[in-house]
XYZ file of C-alpha atoms in Angstrom:
631
model
C -1.819 -13.297 60.369
C -2.197 -9.610 59.938
C 1.598 -9.373 59.264
C 1.038 -11.474 56.047
C -2.543 -10.867 54.955
C -2.795 -7.063 55.222
C 0.418 -6.372 53.133
C -0.789 -8.749 50.400
C -4.292 -7.086 50.366
C -2.649 -3.664 50.311
C -0.300 -4.654 47.409
C -3.216 -6.045 45.333
C -5.366 -3.012 45.871
C -2.657 -0.501 45.029
C -1.545 -2.469 42.031
C -5.110 -2.747 40.747
C -5.938 0.895 41.342
C -2.730 2.332 39.850
C -3.031 0.158 36.743
C -6.641 1.444 36.281
C -5.719 5.111 36.927
C -3.030 4.936 34.246
C -5.446 3.423 31.687
C -8.072 6.126 32.584
C -5.637 9.010 32.250
C -4.131 7.961 28.938
C -7.687 7.409 27.562
C -8.659 11.094 28.066
C -8.538 13.547 25.130
C -4.976 14.429 24.038
C -5.501 18.137 25.140
C -5.446 16.877 28.738
C -2.224 15.118 28.466
C 0.085 18.060 29.248
C -1.964 18.904 32.405
C -1.932 15.190 33.454
C 1.777 15.072 32.903
C 2.322 18.220 34.931
C 0.173 17.038 37.804
C 1.772 13.570 37.847
C 5.243 15.011 37.700
C 4.574 17.134 40.758
C 3.268 13.898 42.428
C 6.417 12.062 41.320
C 8.734 14.559 42.948
C 6.653 14.320 46.193
C 6.910 10.467 46.000
C 10.687 10.697 45.734
C 10.744 12.746 48.814
C 8.541 10.335 50.594
C 10.682 7.444 49.391
C 13.708 9.201 50.858
C 12.111 9.803 54.228
C 10.706 6.342 54.530
C 14.014 4.715 53.781
C 15.170 5.753 57.249
C 12.032 4.413 58.949
C 12.381 0.795 59.880
C 8.921 0.466 61.405
C 5.940 -1.402 59.981
C 4.387 1.922 58.861
C 7.616 2.902 57.262
C 7.619 -0.294 55.227
C 3.946 0.336 54.070
C 5.009 3.848 53.026
C 8.156 2.684 51.260
C 6.305 0.043 49.230
C 3.567 2.469 48.229
C 6.089 5.180 47.261
C 8.154 2.658 45.272
C 5.024 1.513 43.343
C 3.960 5.081 42.681
C 7.469 5.967 41.354
C 7.260 2.977 39.038
C 3.759 3.882 37.891
C 5.062 7.334 36.837
C 7.386 5.589 34.386
C 4.470 3.723 32.776
C 2.421 6.896 32.602
C 5.073 8.973 30.844
C 5.353 6.208 28.235
C 1.646 5.636 27.556
C 0.922 9.359 27.435
C 3.545 9.522 24.666
C 6.013 11.932 26.396
C 8.942 9.532 27.002
C 8.899 6.795 24.374
C 11.600 6.477 21.794
C 12.936 7.861 18.513
C 10.749 5.578 16.514
C 7.162 6.875 16.230
C 5.718 4.608 13.504
C 4.695 1.050 13.049
C 7.053 -1.621 11.817
C 6.708 -2.457 8.177
C 4.890 -5.790 7.392
C 7.231 -8.618 7.025
C 9.982 -7.135 9.235
C 11.491 -9.948 11.218
C 14.466 -10.899 13.349
C 16.952 -8.575 14.906
C 15.868 -5.745 12.625
C 12.341 -6.042 14.043
C 13.763 -6.124 17.531
C 15.878 -2.980 16.823
C 12.685 -1.216 15.718
C 10.831 -2.261 18.825
C 13.672 -1.062 20.998
C 13.679 2.285 19.133
C 9.984 2.723 19.992
C 10.666 2.656 23.733
C 14.386 3.468 24.004
C 13.973 6.750 25.946
C 11.453 5.009 28.286
C 13.969 2.301 29.096
C 16.725 4.854 29.754
C 14.337 6.841 31.954
C 13.730 3.703 34.005
C 17.529 3.164 34.544
C 18.027 6.868 35.490
C 15.185 6.674 37.982
C 16.572 3.498 39.421
C 19.790 5.367 40.044
C 17.904 8.063 41.855
C 16.102 5.502 43.997
C 19.410 3.798 44.892
C 20.933 7.197 45.824
C 17.933 8.120 48.001
C 17.979 4.772 49.868
C 21.679 4.200 50.046
C 22.799 2.916 53.495
C 19.328 3.164 54.927
C 17.670 0.315 56.843
C 14.437 0.280 54.804
C 15.079 -1.015 51.279
C 11.515 -2.072 50.424
C 11.034 0.769 47.850
C 14.259 -0.229 46.010
C 13.342 -3.907 45.946
C 9.855 -3.113 44.850
C 11.208 -1.025 42.034
C 13.743 -3.787 40.931
C 11.020 -6.490 40.851
C 8.732 -4.329 38.761
C 11.590 -3.543 36.425
C 12.531 -7.225 35.965
C 8.969 -8.291 35.299
C 8.415 -5.353 33.048
C 11.305 -6.341 30.712
C 10.230 -9.989 30.845
C 6.684 -9.202 29.898
C 7.765 -6.977 26.936
C 10.057 -9.690 25.584
C 7.306 -12.272 25.925
C 4.750 -10.056 24.123
C 7.361 -9.369 21.410
C 8.286 -13.077 20.945
C 4.549 -14.158 20.932
C 1.756 -14.969 23.423
C -2.002 -15.591 23.295
C -3.230 -12.324 24.813
C -1.453 -9.032 24.165
C -4.333 -6.837 25.564
C -3.895 -4.397 22.706
C -7.372 -2.920 23.561
C -5.700 -1.226 26.505
C -3.247 0.512 24.149
C -4.199 4.216 23.782
C -4.981 5.370 20.328
C -2.051 7.768 20.004
C 0.289 4.769 20.682
C -1.313 2.476 18.011
C 1.914 2.071 16.173
C 3.069 -0.085 19.063
C 0.581 -2.754 17.863
C 3.054 -3.842 15.167
C 5.351 -5.002 17.900
C 2.686 -7.041 19.706
C 2.913 -10.641 18.666
C -0.259 -12.858 19.186
C 0.633 -15.348 16.517
C 1.695 -17.915 19.151
C 0.022 -19.242 22.250
C 3.424 -19.285 24.110
C 7.102 -18.800 23.408
C 10.279 -20.428 24.707
C 11.188 -17.498 26.990
C 7.822 -17.646 28.869
C 8.695 -20.815 31.034
C 12.045 -19.411 31.834
C 10.495 -16.063 33.007
C 7.876 -17.734 35.112
C 10.128 -20.342 36.640
C 12.922 -17.899 37.637
C 10.354 -15.484 39.150
C 8.519 -18.204 40.999
C 11.711 -19.554 42.418
C 12.596 -16.040 43.678
C 9.128 -15.587 45.185
C 9.354 -19.029 46.905
C 12.709 -18.036 48.363
C 11.193 -14.900 49.778
C 8.238 -16.842 51.303
C 10.683 -19.190 52.927
C 12.520 -16.129 54.372
C 9.276 -14.689 55.748
C 8.447 -18.049 57.436
C 11.923 -18.198 59.047
C 11.510 -17.846 62.848
C 14.509 -15.538 62.881
C 12.819 -12.961 60.580
C 11.574 -9.849 62.523
C 8.008 -8.476 62.054
C 9.299 -5.486 60.084
C 11.395 -7.761 57.795
C 8.472 -10.121 57.328
C 6.108 -7.303 56.265
C 8.734 -5.968 53.872
C 9.371 -9.348 52.258
C 5.651 -9.965 52.077
C 5.236 -6.777 50.078
C 8.034 -7.741 47.673
C 6.855 -11.280 47.377
C 3.212 -10.128 46.796
C 4.304 -7.782 43.940
C 6.401 -10.596 42.453
C 3.279 -12.876 42.670
C 1.178 -10.280 40.923
C 3.762 -9.953 38.197
C 3.855 -13.649 37.691
C -0.003 -13.647 37.543
C 0.212 -10.930 34.869
C 2.562 -13.292 32.885
C 0.036 -16.088 33.133
C -2.622 -13.679 31.875
C -0.654 -13.437 28.654
C -1.206 -17.096 27.725
C -4.392 -18.229 29.474
C -7.863 -17.701 27.842
C -9.135 -15.509 30.623
C -11.166 -12.229 30.349
C -8.617 -10.330 32.434
C -9.555 -6.974 30.956
C -12.821 -7.095 32.920
C -10.905 -6.151 36.056
C -10.234 -2.693 34.630
C -13.500 -1.988 32.742
C -14.079 0.978 35.057
C -10.892 2.620 33.801
C -12.063 2.625 30.201
C -14.834 5.138 31.071
C -12.540 7.927 29.754
C -12.891 6.255 26.342
C -16.674 5.799 26.679
C -18.537 6.920 23.577
C -20.688 10.070 23.610
C -24.392 10.036 22.585
C -24.859 9.575 18.818
C -25.208 13.115 17.405
C -22.629 13.001 14.615
C -22.931 11.790 11.045
C -19.651 10.842 9.392
C -19.062 10.858 5.615
C -15.896 9.537 3.985
C -15.229 11.343 0.690
C -12.621 9.224 -1.130
C -11.147 9.053 -4.575
C -7.791 9.306 -6.358
C -6.128 12.713 -6.348
C -7.544 14.686 -9.330
C -10.917 12.921 -9.445
C -12.606 15.963 -7.888
C -13.161 14.727 -4.174
C -12.086 18.130 -2.764
C -14.651 19.854 -4.967
C -17.280 17.487 -3.617
C -16.177 18.089 -0.163
C -16.364 21.804 -0.551
C -19.951 21.415 -1.775
C -20.789 19.250 1.207
C -19.401 21.821 3.595
C -21.050 24.824 1.809
C -24.470 23.252 1.882
C -24.336 21.507 5.261
C -27.419 22.183 7.364
C -25.302 23.477 10.207
C -21.925 24.678 8.867
C -20.810 25.771 12.299
C -21.335 22.210 13.404
C -19.184 20.593 10.638
C -15.630 19.412 10.926
C -13.510 18.273 7.923
C -10.541 15.903 8.536
C -8.333 16.195 5.393
C -4.849 15.462 4.396
C -4.095 19.066 3.377
C -5.973 21.817 5.111
C -4.626 24.466 2.646
C -6.822 23.273 -0.174
C -9.995 24.058 1.853
C -8.823 27.354 3.535
C -10.193 30.354 1.670
C -6.868 32.183 1.723
C -4.539 29.165 2.185
C -3.811 30.030 5.740
C -3.179 27.046 8.033
C -2.460 27.220 11.678
C -0.033 24.862 13.434
C -1.608 23.746 16.683
C -0.505 21.278 19.337
C -3.103 18.837 17.865
C -1.986 19.375 14.266
C -3.007 21.511 11.296
C -6.112 23.655 11.425
C -7.932 25.998 9.133
C -11.062 28.006 9.877
C -13.623 27.826 7.061
C -16.498 30.115 6.176
C -19.700 29.756 8.217
C -17.826 28.425 11.254
C -16.728 25.053 9.926
C -13.334 23.820 10.936
C -10.770 21.886 8.914
C -8.216 19.727 10.746
C -5.289 17.870 9.379
C -5.876 14.168 9.229
C -3.688 12.453 11.777
C -2.251 8.877 11.772
C -4.168 8.118 14.966
C -7.582 8.494 13.291
C -9.553 6.632 16.014
C -8.182 8.952 18.700
C -8.714 11.975 16.501
C -12.400 11.100 15.796
C -13.058 10.518 19.454
C -11.410 13.876 20.433
C -13.462 15.847 17.817
C -16.724 14.224 19.062
C -15.963 14.782 22.664
C -14.767 18.349 22.338
C -17.041 19.625 19.575
C -19.985 17.287 19.325
C -20.246 18.190 15.553
C -23.361 17.471 13.436
C -21.038 16.269 10.623
C -17.532 14.977 10.308
C -16.216 14.802 6.706
C -13.141 12.649 6.208
C -11.088 13.078 3.015
C -8.328 10.405 3.073
C -5.546 10.159 0.540
C -6.195 8.554 -2.787
C -4.401 5.418 -1.610
C -6.096 5.040 1.739
C -7.503 1.702 2.780
C -11.260 2.344 2.891
C -11.964 -0.955 4.601
C -9.569 0.018 7.405
C -11.326 3.443 7.681
C -14.711 1.711 8.020
C -13.338 -0.638 10.610
C -11.967 2.286 12.671
C -15.370 3.982 12.642
C -17.072 0.710 13.622
C -14.916 0.248 16.734
C -16.898 -0.397 19.896
C -15.592 2.810 21.469
C -16.507 4.912 18.422
C -19.542 3.574 16.612
C -22.072 4.368 19.419
C -21.213 7.995 19.133
C -21.962 8.134 15.405
C -25.550 8.525 14.108
C -24.689 7.229 10.613
C -21.747 6.569 8.361
C -21.806 7.474 4.647
C -19.225 6.515 2.004
C -18.766 8.599 -1.115
C -16.229 7.657 -3.692
C -15.432 10.125 -6.411
C -14.511 8.560 -9.726
C -12.764 10.304 -12.604
C -14.756 9.129 -15.552
C -11.881 9.861 -17.981
C -9.205 7.932 -15.925
C -11.083 5.112 -14.220
C -10.822 2.507 -16.906
C -7.101 3.172 -17.371
C -6.469 2.976 -13.679
C -8.515 -0.215 -13.405
C -6.533 -1.834 -16.201
C -3.336 -1.121 -14.422
C -4.428 -1.730 -10.763
C -7.462 -4.157 -10.963
C -7.146 -5.715 -7.512
C -6.538 -2.369 -5.757
C -9.435 -0.635 -7.452
C -11.678 -3.641 -6.943
C -10.940 -3.633 -3.212
C -11.506 0.093 -2.946
C -14.772 0.038 -4.877
C -16.070 -2.845 -2.604
C -14.717 -0.814 0.470
C -12.871 -3.794 1.839
C -9.343 -2.446 1.457
C -6.789 -5.165 2.273
C -9.302 -7.409 3.958
C -10.601 -10.553 2.189
C -14.254 -9.487 2.735
C -16.114 -6.279 3.024
C -16.097 -5.363 6.725
C -19.403 -5.721 8.619
C -21.175 -2.432 8.960
C -19.847 -1.013 5.731
C -22.298 1.641 4.372
C -23.650 1.263 0.885
C -21.260 3.485 -1.087
C -22.318 6.363 -3.419
C -20.118 6.530 -6.599
C -20.003 10.019 -8.111
C -18.727 9.515 -11.623
C -17.230 12.934 -11.987
C -15.929 14.711 -15.147
C -18.780 13.047 -17.113
C -18.435 15.831 -19.760
C -14.900 14.581 -20.609
C -15.891 11.255 -22.008
C -18.484 10.070 -24.576
C -21.636 8.012 -23.902
C -19.836 4.687 -24.687
C -16.954 5.231 -22.233
C -19.280 6.604 -19.494
C -21.462 3.492 -19.960
C -18.393 1.289 -19.651
C -17.341 2.968 -16.387
C -20.807 2.742 -14.754
C -21.237 -0.887 -15.891
C -17.872 -1.778 -14.433
C -18.647 -0.137 -11.099
C -22.032 -1.936 -11.050
C -20.318 -5.266 -11.672
C -17.844 -4.667 -8.964
C -20.345 -3.481 -6.364
C -24.001 -4.232 -7.313
C -25.367 -2.557 -4.172
C -23.764 0.830 -4.659
C -25.565 3.968 -5.937
C -24.089 5.559 -9.006
C -24.564 9.124 -10.223
C -22.818 11.099 -12.935
C -21.515 14.543 -12.266
C -19.787 17.516 -13.757
C -17.543 19.588 -11.543
C -18.569 17.417 -8.581
C -22.326 18.306 -8.924
C -24.594 15.360 -9.862
C -26.274 16.102 -13.181
C -29.698 17.643 -12.760
C -29.193 18.553 -9.101
C -28.443 21.795 -7.329
C -25.659 21.971 -4.851
C -27.903 22.102 -1.846
C -30.055 19.281 -3.004
C -27.120 17.247 -3.821
C -25.708 17.721 -0.347
C -28.966 16.861 1.417
C -29.277 13.471 -0.250
C -26.793 12.918 -3.016
C -28.460 9.657 -3.935
C -31.870 11.390 -4.519
C -30.289 14.350 -6.247
C -29.782 12.516 -9.470
C -31.090 9.336 -11.110
C -29.169 6.290 -9.930
C -27.612 4.863 -13.136
C -28.537 1.321 -13.562
C -26.761 1.550 -16.947
C -25.195 4.315 -18.874
C -25.903 2.802 -22.288
C -28.798 5.063 -23.023
C -27.045 8.244 -21.738
C -26.849 11.101 -24.185
C -23.555 11.870 -25.734
C -21.584 14.353 -23.740
C -19.355 17.040 -25.112
C -15.678 16.419 -25.164
C -13.145 18.745 -23.750
C -10.985 20.349 -26.368
C -7.774 18.522 -27.331
C -7.835 16.430 -24.124
C -8.504 12.822 -25.185
C -7.297 10.949 -22.137
C -6.608 12.681 -18.822
C -5.338 9.916 -16.576
C -4.450 10.481 -13.004
C -2.489 7.316 -12.420
C -1.508 7.613 -8.833
C -1.297 11.305 -8.960
C 0.118 12.163 -12.349
C -1.297 13.733 -15.464
C -1.010 11.618 -18.615
C -1.924 13.351 -21.970
C -2.067 12.410 -25.611
C -1.442 15.319 -27.870
C -2.435 18.610 -26.390
C -2.807 19.230 -22.709
C -3.994 21.736 -20.174
C -0.521 23.232 -19.689
C 0.428 23.890 -23.325
C 2.847 26.604 -22.407
C 5.016 24.173 -20.433
C 4.636 21.409 -22.994
C 5.335 23.552 -25.983
C 8.402 25.045 -24.366
C 9.811 21.704 -23.528
C 8.783 19.428 -26.482
C 10.256 21.650 -29.128
C 7.898 20.394 -31.838
C 7.396 16.795 -30.853
C 5.060 14.946 -33.178
C 1.304 15.186 -32.447
C 1.007 11.489 -31.456
C 3.483 11.892 -28.624
C 2.249 11.335 -25.018
C 3.004 13.896 -22.355
C 3.294 13.033 -18.698
C 3.222 15.897 -16.196
C 4.337 15.143 -12.637
C 3.493 17.843 -10.081
C 5.883 17.318 -7.331
C 5.720 18.954 -3.888
C 6.505 17.541 -0.563
C 3.813 16.727 1.967
C 5.354 18.731 4.812
C 7.236 21.935 5.348
C 10.216 20.081 6.603
C 10.331 18.021 3.458
C 10.047 21.028 1.365
C 13.244 22.458 2.823
C 15.152 19.229 2.117
C 13.540 18.380 -1.128
C 14.765 15.438 -3.179
C 18.096 13.642 -3.005
C 20.365 14.813 -5.909
C 22.269 11.606 -6.365
C 19.089 9.575 -6.546
C 17.540 12.149 -8.869
C 20.515 11.672 -11.266
C 20.040 7.849 -11.105
C 16.345 8.352 -11.882
C 17.122 10.452 -14.916
C 19.773 7.983 -16.163
C 17.066 5.276 -16.009
C 14.717 7.574 -17.948
C 17.363 8.072 -20.524
C 17.881 4.357 -20.676
C 14.308 3.732 -21.549
C 13.119 2.140 -18.337
C 9.923 4.246 -18.269
C 9.137 4.112 -21.966
C 10.516 5.836 -25.016
C 11.164 9.329 -23.488
C 12.139 11.796 -26.180
C 12.605 14.651 -23.767
C 12.136 15.347 -20.025
C 12.431 18.718 -18.385
C 11.595 20.119 -14.966
C 12.564 21.994 -11.807
C 12.455 21.101 -8.229
C 14.337 21.293 -4.959
C 17.290 19.108 -4.237
C 19.312 19.542 -0.990
C 17.552 22.742 -0.339
C 18.484 24.331 -3.666
C 16.507 24.536 -6.880
C 17.774 22.502 -9.744
C 16.819 21.942 -13.333
C 16.318 18.445 -14.649
C 16.724 17.496 -18.329
C 16.843 14.309 -20.448
C 17.524 14.852 -24.122
C 19.106 12.670 -26.848
C 19.811 9.952 -24.309
C 21.681 12.319 -21.957
C 20.626 13.184 -18.412
C 21.607 16.237 -16.329
C 20.841 17.921 -13.011
C 22.058 21.527 -12.877
C 21.536 24.268 -10.332
C 19.159 27.058 -11.294
C 17.950 30.271 -9.903
C 14.911 30.107 -7.601
C 11.634 30.577 -9.488
C 8.834 32.731 -8.401
C 7.807 32.331 -4.729
C 4.638 30.390 -5.503
C 6.325 27.972 -7.922
C 5.914 24.268 -7.404
C 8.219 21.454 -8.528
C 7.205 20.006 -11.843
C 8.482 17.526 -14.315
C 7.255 17.042 -17.770
C 8.168 14.039 -20.026
C 7.274 13.608 -23.701
C 7.541 10.415 -25.566
C 5.737 7.195 -26.511
C 4.397 4.246 -24.392
C 5.314 6.155 -21.275
C 4.779 4.427 -17.864
C 3.744 7.362 -15.770
C 2.997 5.320 -12.705
C 6.485 3.850 -12.419
C 8.010 7.280 -13.298
C 6.199 8.854 -10.459
C 7.213 6.048 -8.119
C 10.840 6.555 -9.137
C 10.605 10.245 -8.268
C 8.930 9.326 -4.874
C 11.951 7.103 -4.166
C 14.295 10.055 -4.803
C 12.690 11.886 -1.933
C 9.929 13.877 -3.702
C 6.236 13.100 -3.207
C 3.994 13.501 -6.238
C 0.952 15.615 -5.750
C -1.207 16.835 -8.565
C -1.969 20.477 -8.654
C -3.762 22.808 -11.070
C -7.206 21.403 -10.500
C -9.148 20.486 -7.344
C -8.455 17.057 -5.828
């Protein structure tokens, strides 16, 4: 009986152990990945050598060695994938609604290099075992490959359990290819039936009296690993708590003691959220224990210096605080920061279009929330722009104010938000009252304070930072608020999705006057400050042909009655000048402006649709980002 039982027990133990080790290693902080990869690659080379030597050993011990080396060689393929070193050309999630062969192509692109690596390694295994009496390592590798491809297809087509909790944070984009919308799919019975028939044939061969002991042990190993692979397939469709078998391997993702407070500082670009964030950092009780996760580190860096590190952008701030570029894998980044720095405060400044509900859900994950002492949500509102934005985007603004994002309901554990109604000096008492009343209606539980330059009225910076809610009176209603001074000729200063929209005079009168050429005083002016998000984008800039198409649409009145449009930006790596005048559009090369120049487009006319105009430039390859005042 030892001929049959011991190989089965050995196969089960090695399979369970290696699966857990892979989960443990890819759950460690990202800074350890290169060292893990280096050590495992050295072990992989040793296993290939062991596989080669065992191929010529046709004893029982040689069969045990060949099976173990074959399983280790396969495990290396899985490890390189889940550590993120050998994946595919696609590194992002699939768009919602993507279906069919297009979706399959995206899924293949996410793991193409991994699949090719498996084939190359198979060739190496075949070469090392060619003509040798012990082929157990090769057969083990082939069975694992077959079941690997079968499992991937089944998960893609739809099964009950996709075990996405085992997916490391840095590979979160793969979740868009995991389909749990079905309990089972048509491929599943085919996969299980074919594999079961193959296993039964191996069992019959094992029981054949003509089979030698060495052959029986080898077939038992291969049949056992096939049986385990079939069991894994059943795990995909049966309502069983299979993840409990590897709970020990998730200790690398175990939360640290709750020592960190997290504050999300959100708001549209131009509302003043960066100003608020600077004040938070400046007056933090322990500045050296503060970390800011922001979209653009340069806006917080005192001299604009940003370092490129293996973990992303970084800027050192006064007092020992650190600014890190906000990554797509936020959950993994937060866990890394807590594990490596154990900060007192983490400030997160997402983009103006970020899903706040999703951010809250990430921070409330079971592997993150126990490490966080408290979560605060501060939303900075531009008093002069909010009502205009709300009129255009009611559902989006309502979801953001209620901190539920795209979800139907506000996520459990969502903190009571603090609304800082900034730029209160730019509106009169009636408009300010309308803003606060609207916010109160949308979220009755929220605290609301008015502010000028990000500082709540009647509060010092330090006091505001310690407890912003107590720093100024919570506005139950703004009706009785005193009239606030208006700001020069600026009547409406809307930041509709990162653009400036002025009536009459504006803050950049030199640009406007040069371009408008005496346009009437009732004309509207839209200023688009366009600069790419990344250095790579900055080199490429916008696409010239699509820019021309956008300008022709402007001339045709698609974005309102545009009297004139002028601007400069990069297109194809060179600076070009854009112009629309008298219904004619042009894109002409021009000399490079000063080194610190930023791409900018100014449009003057009536009933201008600044949001759609900005979106049109986005589609041409430029990303609109407001400059000139803090975000």
